[in-house]
Amino acid sequence: VHPNVSQGCQGGCATCSDYNGCLSCKPRLFFVLERIGMKQIGVCLSSCPSGYYGTRYPDINKCAKCKADCDTCFTRNFCTKCKSGFYLYSGKCLEKCPDGLEANNHTMECTSIVHCETSEWSPWSPCMKKGKTCGFKRGNEVRVREIVQHPSARGNTCPPTTESRKCIVQRKRCQKEGKGKKNREEKRKKSNKDESKETRQESKGRAARRQNREQRENNNKTQPKKRKAPNKEQDLAPVDTAH
């Protein structure tokens, strides 16, 4: 230590020197050596930097280095984050995870292998063919289940979530007219169309009858009138029977 020790230091130092920087720190601060080129300078910090962990002693609080494969640590033997290429497991940094565990490249930790889990099968659906439940004898019925737990990278993959099987039912006819809005709409259109057709036919009938009546009237006007036959009783003169 350089003999030129000063008490009037800055930056949290309790004692310092021009050559070595901080020699001791104020209460609750951590002393750590920072390398600048070939020289190490003492500094006082409120918390230890990455790659170091803090230790408290009655006379001084110090920052000590973590292990070489550890990025941050709680103590020298308990790492909290590993450097690139290593996976964290129980406070240690490992190049390969133990058996029964898998490497999580997102968190860089060794985690338990998770297998796929599914729910119970649903009941079989009604027997159907081409989306209908009528008009056939042989069809298909299906059942489904849901995935409740997706697997991890090394976990067992999920089985199929849909099953289908053949089914036989008693054939029944499909009803042509339903009760839906579409059927009501079509029925109303058909009714309006029929009414329009009847109206047109009735109008044609009235026009035809009117035309026939007018034609008869015209024929009567163009034909000459027949002269009435003379009354024979009027034309015969009375016969005198007195002579």
PDB file of C-alpha atoms in Angstrom:
ATOM      1  CA  VAL A   1       0.000   0.000   0.000  1.00  0.00           C
ATOM      2  CA  HIS A   2       1.261   3.392  -0.943  1.00  0.00           C
ATOM      3  CA  PRO A   3       2.292   5.312   2.146  1.00  0.00           C
ATOM      4  CA  ASN A   4       0.361   8.420   1.088  1.00  0.00           C
ATOM      5  CA  VAL A   5      -2.938   7.593   2.860  1.00  0.00           C
ATOM      6  CA  SER A   6      -5.688  10.209   2.996  1.00  0.00           C
ATOM      7  CA  GLN A   7      -8.791  10.506   5.148  1.00  0.00           C
ATOM      8  CA  GLY A   8     -10.564  13.057   2.919  1.00  0.00           C
ATOM      9  CA  CYS A   9     -11.620  10.587   0.206  1.00  0.00           C
ATOM     10  CA  GLN A  10     -14.556  10.625  -2.203  1.00  0.00           C
ATOM     11  CA  GLY A  11     -16.798   7.904  -3.632  1.00  0.00           C
ATOM     12  CA  GLY A  12     -17.588   6.110  -0.355  1.00  0.00           C
ATOM     13  CA  CYS A  13     -13.974   5.504   0.689  1.00  0.00           C
ATOM     14  CA  ALA A  14     -13.142   5.732   4.370  1.00  0.00           C
ATOM     15  CA  THR A  15      -9.397   5.797   3.657  1.00  0.00           C
ATOM     16  CA  CYS A  16      -7.631   6.006   0.300  1.00  0.00           C
ATOM     17  CA  SER A  17      -4.346   6.688  -1.487  1.00  0.00           C
ATOM     18  CA  ASP A  18      -3.543   8.414  -4.742  1.00  0.00           C
ATOM     19  CA  TYR A  19      -2.024   5.219  -6.152  1.00  0.00           C
ATOM     20  CA  ASN A  20      -4.389   2.439  -4.915  1.00  0.00           C
ATOM     21  CA  GLY A  21      -7.681   4.301  -4.662  1.00  0.00           C
ATOM     22  CA  CYS A  22      -9.911   3.201  -1.779  1.00  0.00           C
ATOM     23  CA  LEU A  23      -8.189   1.334   1.028  1.00  0.00           C
ATOM     24  CA  SER A  24     -11.270   0.960   3.246  1.00  0.00           C
ATOM     25  CA  CYS A  25     -14.970   1.777   2.859  1.00  0.00           C
ATOM     26  CA  LYS A  26     -17.618   3.579   4.834  1.00  0.00           C
ATOM     27  CA  PRO A  27     -20.122   1.387   6.751  1.00  0.00           C
ATOM     28  CA  ARG A  28     -22.371  -0.996   4.720  1.00  0.00           C
ATOM     29  CA  LEU A  29     -20.378  -0.492   1.506  1.00  0.00           C
ATOM     30  CA  PHE A  30     -18.442  -3.312  -0.186  1.00  0.00           C
ATOM     31  CA  PHE A  31     -14.768  -3.064  -1.051  1.00  0.00           C
ATOM     32  CA  VAL A  32     -13.731  -4.506  -4.408  1.00  0.00           C
ATOM     33  CA  LEU A  33     -10.594  -4.296  -6.548  1.00  0.00           C
ATOM     34  CA  GLU A  34     -11.132  -3.190 -10.161  1.00  0.00           C
ATOM     35  CA  ARG A  35      -8.416  -3.921 -12.693  1.00  0.00           C
ATOM     36  CA  ILE A  36      -7.435  -1.067 -15.013  1.00  0.00           C
ATOM     37  CA  GLY A  37      -4.784  -2.378 -17.364  1.00  0.00           C
ATOM     38  CA  MET A  38      -1.949  -3.708 -15.200  1.00  0.00           C
ATOM     39  CA  LYS A  39      -3.156  -1.782 -12.162  1.00  0.00           C
ATOM     40  CA  GLN A  40      -5.794  -2.605  -9.570  1.00  0.00           C
ATOM     41  CA  ILE A  41      -7.799   0.205  -7.952  1.00  0.00           C
ATOM     42  CA  GLY A  42      -9.915  -0.219  -4.819  1.00  0.00           C
ATOM     43  CA  VAL A  43     -13.505   1.075  -5.037  1.00  0.00           C
ATOM     44  CA  CYS A  44     -16.437   1.062  -2.611  1.00  0.00           C
ATOM     45  CA  LEU A  45     -19.895   0.013  -3.921  1.00  0.00           C
ATOM     46  CA  SER A  46     -23.373  -0.407  -2.426  1.00  0.00           C
ATOM     47  CA  SER A  47     -23.630  -3.871  -4.051  1.00  0.00           C
ATOM     48  CA  CYS A  48     -21.178  -6.222  -5.702  1.00  0.00           C
ATOM     49  CA  PRO A  49     -20.920  -6.240  -9.538  1.00  0.00           C
ATOM     50  CA  SER A  50     -21.777  -9.197 -11.789  1.00  0.00           C
ATOM     51  CA  GLY A  51     -19.415 -12.121 -11.231  1.00  0.00           C
ATOM     52  CA  TYR A  52     -18.900 -11.255  -7.549  1.00  0.00           C
ATOM     53  CA  TYR A  53     -20.686 -12.015  -4.278  1.00  0.00           C
ATOM     54  CA  GLY A  54     -20.595  -9.995  -1.077  1.00  0.00           C
ATOM     55  CA  THR A  55     -19.209 -11.089   2.284  1.00  0.00           C
ATOM     56  CA  ARG A  56     -19.578  -9.097   5.470  1.00  0.00           C
ATOM     57  CA  TYR A  57     -16.962  -9.040   8.208  1.00  0.00           C
ATOM     58  CA  PRO A  58     -16.753  -6.972  11.412  1.00  0.00           C
ATOM     59  CA  ASP A  59     -13.884  -4.893  10.072  1.00  0.00           C
ATOM     60  CA  ILE A  60     -14.676  -4.766   6.309  1.00  0.00           C
ATOM     61  CA  ASN A  61     -17.221  -5.878   3.714  1.00  0.00           C
ATOM     62  CA  LYS A  62     -15.674  -7.410   0.609  1.00  0.00           C
ATOM     63  CA  CYS A  63     -16.734  -8.558  -2.867  1.00  0.00           C
ATOM     64  CA  ALA A  64     -15.308 -11.953  -3.832  1.00  0.00           C
ATOM     65  CA  LYS A  65     -15.294 -13.542  -7.292  1.00  0.00           C
ATOM     66  CA  CYS A  66     -17.752 -16.254  -8.324  1.00  0.00           C
ATOM     67  CA  LYS A  67     -16.504 -19.452  -9.955  1.00  0.00           C
ATOM     68  CA  ALA A  68     -15.287 -19.167 -13.535  1.00  0.00           C
ATOM     69  CA  ASP A  69     -18.428 -20.770 -15.084  1.00  0.00           C
ATOM     70  CA  CYS A  70     -20.805 -18.661 -12.970  1.00  0.00           C
ATOM     71  CA  ASP A  71     -22.140 -15.286 -14.061  1.00  0.00           C
ATOM     72  CA  THR A  72     -23.828 -14.312 -10.768  1.00  0.00           C
ATOM     73  CA  CYS A  73     -23.716 -16.119  -7.449  1.00  0.00           C
ATOM     74  CA  PHE A  74     -25.017 -15.982  -3.888  1.00  0.00           C
ATOM     75  CA  THR A  75     -21.883 -17.562  -2.456  1.00  0.00           C
ATOM     76  CA  ARG A  76     -18.867 -19.109  -4.109  1.00  0.00           C
ATOM     77  CA  ASN A  77     -20.509 -22.537  -4.056  1.00  0.00           C
ATOM     78  CA  PHE A  78     -24.018 -21.436  -5.052  1.00  0.00           C
ATOM     79  CA  CYS A  79     -24.456 -19.923  -8.474  1.00  0.00           C
ATOM     80  CA  THR A  80     -27.675 -18.107  -9.495  1.00  0.00           C
ATOM     81  CA  LYS A  81     -26.882 -17.611 -13.200  1.00  0.00           C
ATOM     82  CA  CYS A  82     -24.412 -19.420 -15.426  1.00  0.00           C
ATOM     83  CA  LYS A  83     -22.241 -18.137 -18.222  1.00  0.00           C
ATOM     84  CA  SER A  84     -22.999 -19.020 -21.841  1.00  0.00           C
ATOM     85  CA  GLY A  85     -22.713 -22.741 -22.599  1.00  0.00           C
ATOM     86  CA  PHE A  86     -23.593 -23.876 -19.062  1.00  0.00           C
ATOM     87  CA  TYR A  87     -26.929 -24.892 -17.496  1.00  0.00           C
ATOM     88  CA  LEU A  88     -27.888 -24.050 -13.932  1.00  0.00           C
ATOM     89  CA  TYR A  89     -28.936 -26.888 -11.628  1.00  0.00           C
ATOM     90  CA  SER A  90     -29.087 -26.714  -7.814  1.00  0.00           C
ATOM     91  CA  GLY A  91     -26.672 -23.772  -7.672  1.00  0.00           C
ATOM     92  CA  LYS A  92     -24.116 -25.404  -9.982  1.00  0.00           C
ATOM     93  CA  CYS A  93     -23.231 -24.727 -13.600  1.00  0.00           C
ATOM     94  CA  LEU A  94     -23.165 -27.868 -15.755  1.00  0.00           C
ATOM     95  CA  GLU A  95     -22.290 -28.510 -19.382  1.00  0.00           C
ATOM     96  CA  LYS A  96     -24.798 -31.391 -19.493  1.00  0.00           C
ATOM     97  CA  CYS A  97     -27.931 -31.939 -17.435  1.00  0.00           C
ATOM     98  CA  PRO A  98     -28.261 -35.072 -15.241  1.00  0.00           C
ATOM     99  CA  ASP A  99     -30.421 -38.035 -16.258  1.00  0.00           C
ATOM    100  CA  GLY A 100     -34.140 -37.366 -15.971  1.00  0.00           C
ATOM    101  CA  LEU A 101     -33.663 -33.657 -16.679  1.00  0.00           C
ATOM    102  CA  GLU A 102     -33.459 -31.668 -19.884  1.00  0.00           C
ATOM    103  CA  ALA A 103     -31.657 -28.474 -20.867  1.00  0.00           C
ATOM    104  CA  ASN A 104     -33.905 -25.448 -21.271  1.00  0.00           C
ATOM    105  CA  ASN A 105     -32.159 -23.192 -23.778  1.00  0.00           C
ATOM    106  CA  HIS A 106     -34.475 -20.295 -22.927  1.00  0.00           C
ATOM    107  CA  THR A 107     -33.734 -20.123 -19.201  1.00  0.00           C
ATOM    108  CA  MET A 108     -30.382 -21.975 -19.446  1.00  0.00           C
ATOM    109  CA  GLU A 109     -31.459 -24.280 -16.624  1.00  0.00           C
ATOM    110  CA  CYS A 110     -31.873 -28.019 -16.147  1.00  0.00           C
ATOM    111  CA  THR A 111     -35.590 -28.687 -15.736  1.00  0.00           C
ATOM    112  CA  SER A 112     -37.763 -31.762 -15.256  1.00  0.00           C
ATOM    113  CA  ILE A 113     -39.013 -33.541 -18.364  1.00  0.00           C
ATOM    114  CA  VAL A 114     -42.728 -32.883 -18.890  1.00  0.00           C
ATOM    115  CA  HIS A 115     -44.850 -35.456 -20.726  1.00  0.00           C
ATOM    116  CA  CYS A 116     -48.060 -34.747 -22.601  1.00  0.00           C
ATOM    117  CA  GLU A 117     -51.325 -35.138 -20.696  1.00  0.00           C
ATOM    118  CA  THR A 118     -54.829 -35.343 -22.184  1.00  0.00           C
ATOM    119  CA  SER A 119     -58.354 -35.249 -20.819  1.00  0.00           C
ATOM    120  CA  GLU A 120     -60.783 -38.180 -20.888  1.00  0.00           C
ATOM    121  CA  TRP A 121     -62.557 -39.047 -24.150  1.00  0.00           C
ATOM    122  CA  SER A 122     -65.856 -37.325 -24.794  1.00  0.00           C
ATOM    123  CA  PRO A 123     -68.991 -39.455 -25.495  1.00  0.00           C
ATOM    124  CA  TRP A 124     -69.393 -40.737 -29.068  1.00  0.00           C
ATOM    125  CA  SER A 125     -71.206 -38.320 -31.346  1.00  0.00           C
ATOM    126  CA  PRO A 126     -74.454 -39.282 -33.175  1.00  0.00           C
ATOM    127  CA  CYS A 127     -74.003 -41.463 -36.252  1.00  0.00           C
ATOM    128  CA  MET A 128     -73.563 -39.104 -39.220  1.00  0.00           C
ATOM    129  CA  LYS A 129     -72.760 -39.132 -42.921  1.00  0.00           C
ATOM    130  CA  LYS A 130     -71.802 -36.023 -44.886  1.00  0.00           C
ATOM    131  CA  GLY A 131     -72.935 -33.863 -41.996  1.00  0.00           C
ATOM    132  CA  LYS A 132     -76.422 -35.385 -41.812  1.00  0.00           C
ATOM    133  CA  THR A 133     -78.063 -37.763 -39.339  1.00  0.00           C
ATOM    134  CA  CYS A 134     -80.672 -39.081 -41.789  1.00  0.00           C
ATOM    135  CA  GLY A 135     -80.929 -40.626 -45.245  1.00  0.00           C
ATOM    136  CA  PHE A 136     -78.310 -43.368 -44.746  1.00  0.00           C
ATOM    137  CA  LYS A 137     -77.731 -46.704 -43.042  1.00  0.00           C
ATOM    138  CA  ARG A 138     -73.931 -46.769 -42.568  1.00  0.00           C
ATOM    139  CA  GLY A 139     -72.091 -43.733 -41.237  1.00  0.00           C
ATOM    140  CA  ASN A 140     -69.401 -42.620 -38.788  1.00  0.00           C
ATOM    141  CA  GLU A 141     -69.321 -41.435 -35.186  1.00  0.00           C
ATOM    142  CA  VAL A 142     -66.460 -39.548 -33.534  1.00  0.00           C
ATOM    143  CA  ARG A 143     -65.167 -38.642 -30.086  1.00  0.00           C
ATOM    144  CA  VAL A 144     -62.573 -36.080 -28.998  1.00  0.00           C
ATOM    145  CA  ARG A 145     -60.291 -35.219 -26.080  1.00  0.00           C
ATOM    146  CA  GLU A 146     -58.279 -32.116 -25.147  1.00  0.00           C
ATOM    147  CA  ILE A 147     -54.598 -31.565 -24.364  1.00  0.00           C
ATOM    148  CA  VAL A 148     -54.295 -30.397 -20.760  1.00  0.00           C
ATOM    149  CA  GLN A 149     -50.461 -30.438 -20.573  1.00  0.00           C
ATOM    150  CA  HIS A 150     -48.156 -29.822 -23.535  1.00  0.00           C
ATOM    151  CA  PRO A 151     -44.870 -31.775 -23.425  1.00  0.00           C
ATOM    152  CA  SER A 152     -41.396 -30.314 -23.016  1.00  0.00           C
ATOM    153  CA  ALA A 153     -38.660 -30.858 -25.612  1.00  0.00           C
ATOM    154  CA  ARG A 154     -37.808 -34.384 -24.412  1.00  0.00           C
ATOM    155  CA  GLY A 155     -41.287 -35.283 -23.173  1.00  0.00           C
ATOM    156  CA  ASN A 156     -43.619 -37.817 -24.725  1.00  0.00           C
ATOM    157  CA  THR A 157     -45.531 -36.362 -27.659  1.00  0.00           C
ATOM    158  CA  CYS A 158     -49.304 -36.006 -27.528  1.00  0.00           C
ATOM    159  CA  PRO A 159     -51.501 -38.827 -28.895  1.00  0.00           C
ATOM    160  CA  PRO A 160     -54.335 -38.176 -31.401  1.00  0.00           C
ATOM    161  CA  THR A 161     -57.165 -36.082 -29.996  1.00  0.00           C
ATOM    162  CA  THR A 162     -59.861 -37.426 -32.376  1.00  0.00           C
ATOM    163  CA  GLU A 163     -61.135 -40.962 -33.008  1.00  0.00           C
ATOM    164  CA  SER A 164     -63.672 -42.210 -35.567  1.00  0.00           C
ATOM    165  CA  ARG A 165     -65.475 -45.521 -36.066  1.00  0.00           C
ATOM    166  CA  LYS A 166     -68.124 -46.998 -38.365  1.00  0.00           C
ATOM    167  CA  CYS A 167     -71.721 -47.138 -37.208  1.00  0.00           C
ATOM    168  CA  ILE A 168     -75.001 -48.630 -38.487  1.00  0.00           C
ATOM    169  CA  VAL A 169     -78.400 -47.043 -37.859  1.00  0.00           C
ATOM    170  CA  GLN A 170     -81.964 -47.647 -38.984  1.00  0.00           C
ATOM    171  CA  ARG A 171     -82.471 -45.657 -42.165  1.00  0.00           C
ATOM    172  CA  LYS A 172     -84.865 -42.735 -41.861  1.00  0.00           C
ATOM    173  CA  ARG A 173     -85.925 -40.157 -44.390  1.00  0.00           C
ATOM    174  CA  CYS A 174     -84.754 -36.584 -44.126  1.00  0.00           C
ATOM    175  CA  GLN A 175     -87.481 -33.982 -43.716  1.00  0.00           C
ATOM    176  CA  LYS A 176     -87.548 -31.695 -46.734  1.00  0.00           C
ATOM    177  CA  GLU A 177     -88.810 -28.650 -44.901  1.00  0.00           C
ATOM    178  CA  GLY A 178     -87.240 -27.474 -41.699  1.00  0.00           C
ATOM    179  CA  LYS A 179     -88.137 -24.860 -39.179  1.00  0.00           C
ATOM    180  CA  GLY A 180     -85.186 -22.613 -39.764  1.00  0.00           C
ATOM    181  CA  LYS A 181     -85.183 -19.026 -40.892  1.00  0.00           C
ATOM    182  CA  LYS A 182     -83.916 -20.020 -44.318  1.00  0.00           C
ATOM    183  CA  ASN A 183     -86.824 -22.391 -44.885  1.00  0.00           C
ATOM    184  CA  ARG A 184     -89.343 -19.770 -43.768  1.00  0.00           C
ATOM    185  CA  GLU A 185     -87.750 -17.325 -46.161  1.00  0.00           C
ATOM    186  CA  GLU A 186     -87.941 -19.771 -49.064  1.00  0.00           C
ATOM    187  CA  LYS A 187     -91.529 -20.685 -48.213  1.00  0.00           C
ATOM    188  CA  ARG A 188     -92.563 -17.014 -48.180  1.00  0.00           C
ATOM    189  CA  LYS A 189     -90.849 -16.392 -51.512  1.00  0.00           C
ATOM    190  CA  LYS A 190     -92.591 -19.429 -53.022  1.00  0.00           C
ATOM    191  CA  SER A 191     -95.956 -18.240 -51.667  1.00  0.00           C
ATOM    192  CA  ASN A 192     -95.426 -14.750 -53.101  1.00  0.00           C
ATOM    193  CA  LYS A 193     -94.423 -16.292 -56.426  1.00  0.00           C
ATOM    194  CA  ASP A 194     -97.553 -18.459 -56.521  1.00  0.00           C
ATOM    195  CA  GLU A 195     -99.751 -15.484 -55.633  1.00  0.00           C
ATOM    196  CA  SER A 196     -98.152 -13.420 -58.397  1.00  0.00           C
ATOM    197  CA  LYS A 197     -98.738 -16.244 -60.885  1.00  0.00           C
ATOM    198  CA  GLU A 198    -102.410 -16.536 -59.891  1.00  0.00           C
ATOM    199  CA  THR A 199    -102.814 -12.769 -60.124  1.00  0.00           C
ATOM    200  CA  ARG A 200    -101.332 -12.737 -63.630  1.00  0.00           C
ATOM    201  CA  GLN A 201    -103.585 -15.607 -64.743  1.00  0.00           C
ATOM    202  CA  GLU A 202    -106.649 -13.868 -63.301  1.00  0.00           C
ATOM    203  CA  SER A 203    -105.730 -10.610 -65.062  1.00  0.00           C
ATOM    204  CA  LYS A 204    -105.291 -12.469 -68.353  1.00  0.00           C
ATOM    205  CA  GLY A 205    -108.718 -14.118 -67.872  1.00  0.00           C
ATOM    206  CA  ARG A 206    -110.447 -10.786 -67.260  1.00  0.00           C
ATOM    207  CA  ALA A 207    -108.766  -9.250 -70.296  1.00  0.00           C
ATOM    208  CA  ALA A 208    -109.808 -12.186 -72.484  1.00  0.00           C
ATOM    209  CA  ARG A 209    -113.450 -11.991 -71.328  1.00  0.00           C
ATOM    210  CA  ARG A 210    -113.512  -8.226 -71.901  1.00  0.00           C
ATOM    211  CA  GLN A 211    -112.063  -8.688 -75.399  1.00  0.00           C
ATOM    212  CA  ASN A 212    -114.689 -11.320 -76.281  1.00  0.00           C
ATOM    213  CA  ARG A 213    -117.495  -9.092 -75.038  1.00  0.00           C
ATOM    214  CA  GLU A 214    -116.259  -6.137 -77.073  1.00  0.00           C
ATOM    215  CA  GLN A 215    -115.934  -8.333 -80.164  1.00  0.00           C
ATOM    216  CA  ARG A 216    -119.552  -9.513 -79.853  1.00  0.00           C
ATOM    217  CA  GLU A 217    -120.741  -5.954 -79.487  1.00  0.00           C
ATOM    218  CA  ASN A 218    -118.869  -4.874 -82.625  1.00  0.00           C
ATOM    219  CA  ASN A 219    -120.302  -7.793 -84.602  1.00  0.00           C
ATOM    220  CA  ASN A 220    -123.814  -6.838 -83.595  1.00  0.00           C
ATOM    221  CA  LYS A 221    -123.252  -3.250 -84.766  1.00  0.00           C
ATOM    222  CA  THR A 222    -121.958  -4.209 -88.229  1.00  0.00           C
ATOM    223  CA  GLN A 223    -124.733  -6.777 -89.130  1.00  0.00           C
ATOM    224  CA  PRO A 224    -127.971  -5.322 -90.870  1.00  0.00           C
ATOM    225  CA  LYS A 225    -131.115  -5.376 -88.822  1.00  0.00           C
ATOM    226  CA  LYS A 226    -133.811  -7.916 -89.857  1.00  0.00           C
ATOM    227  CA  ARG A 227    -137.151  -6.457 -90.915  1.00  0.00           C
ATOM    228  CA  LYS A 228    -140.078  -7.552 -88.887  1.00  0.00           C
ATOM    229  CA  ALA A 229    -142.616  -9.766 -90.744  1.00  0.00           C
ATOM    230  CA  PRO A 230    -146.036  -8.083 -91.384  1.00  0.00           C
ATOM    231  CA  ASN A 231    -148.938  -9.198 -89.262  1.00  0.00           C
ATOM    232  CA  LYS A 232    -151.208 -11.327 -91.485  1.00  0.00           C
ATOM    233  CA  GLU A 233    -154.233 -10.545 -89.426  1.00  0.00           C
ATOM    234  CA  GLN A 234    -153.793  -6.827 -90.105  1.00  0.00           C
ATOM    235  CA  ASP A 235    -153.257  -7.207 -93.898  1.00  0.00           C
ATOM    236  CA  LEU A 236    -156.449  -9.272 -94.553  1.00  0.00           C
ATOM    237  CA  ALA A 237    -159.566  -7.062 -95.190  1.00  0.00           C
ATOM    238  CA  PRO A 238    -162.785  -7.962 -93.432  1.00  0.00           C
ATOM    239  CA  VAL A 239    -165.198 -10.066 -95.548  1.00  0.00           C
ATOM    240  CA  ASP A 240    -168.787  -8.790 -95.900  1.00  0.00           C
ATOM    241  CA  THR A 241    -171.098 -11.706 -95.269  1.00  0.00           C
ATOM    242  CA  ALA A 242    -174.345  -9.735 -95.396  1.00  0.00           C
ATOM    243  CA  HIS A 243    -175.050 -10.342 -99.069  1.00  0.00           C
TER     244      HIS A 243
END
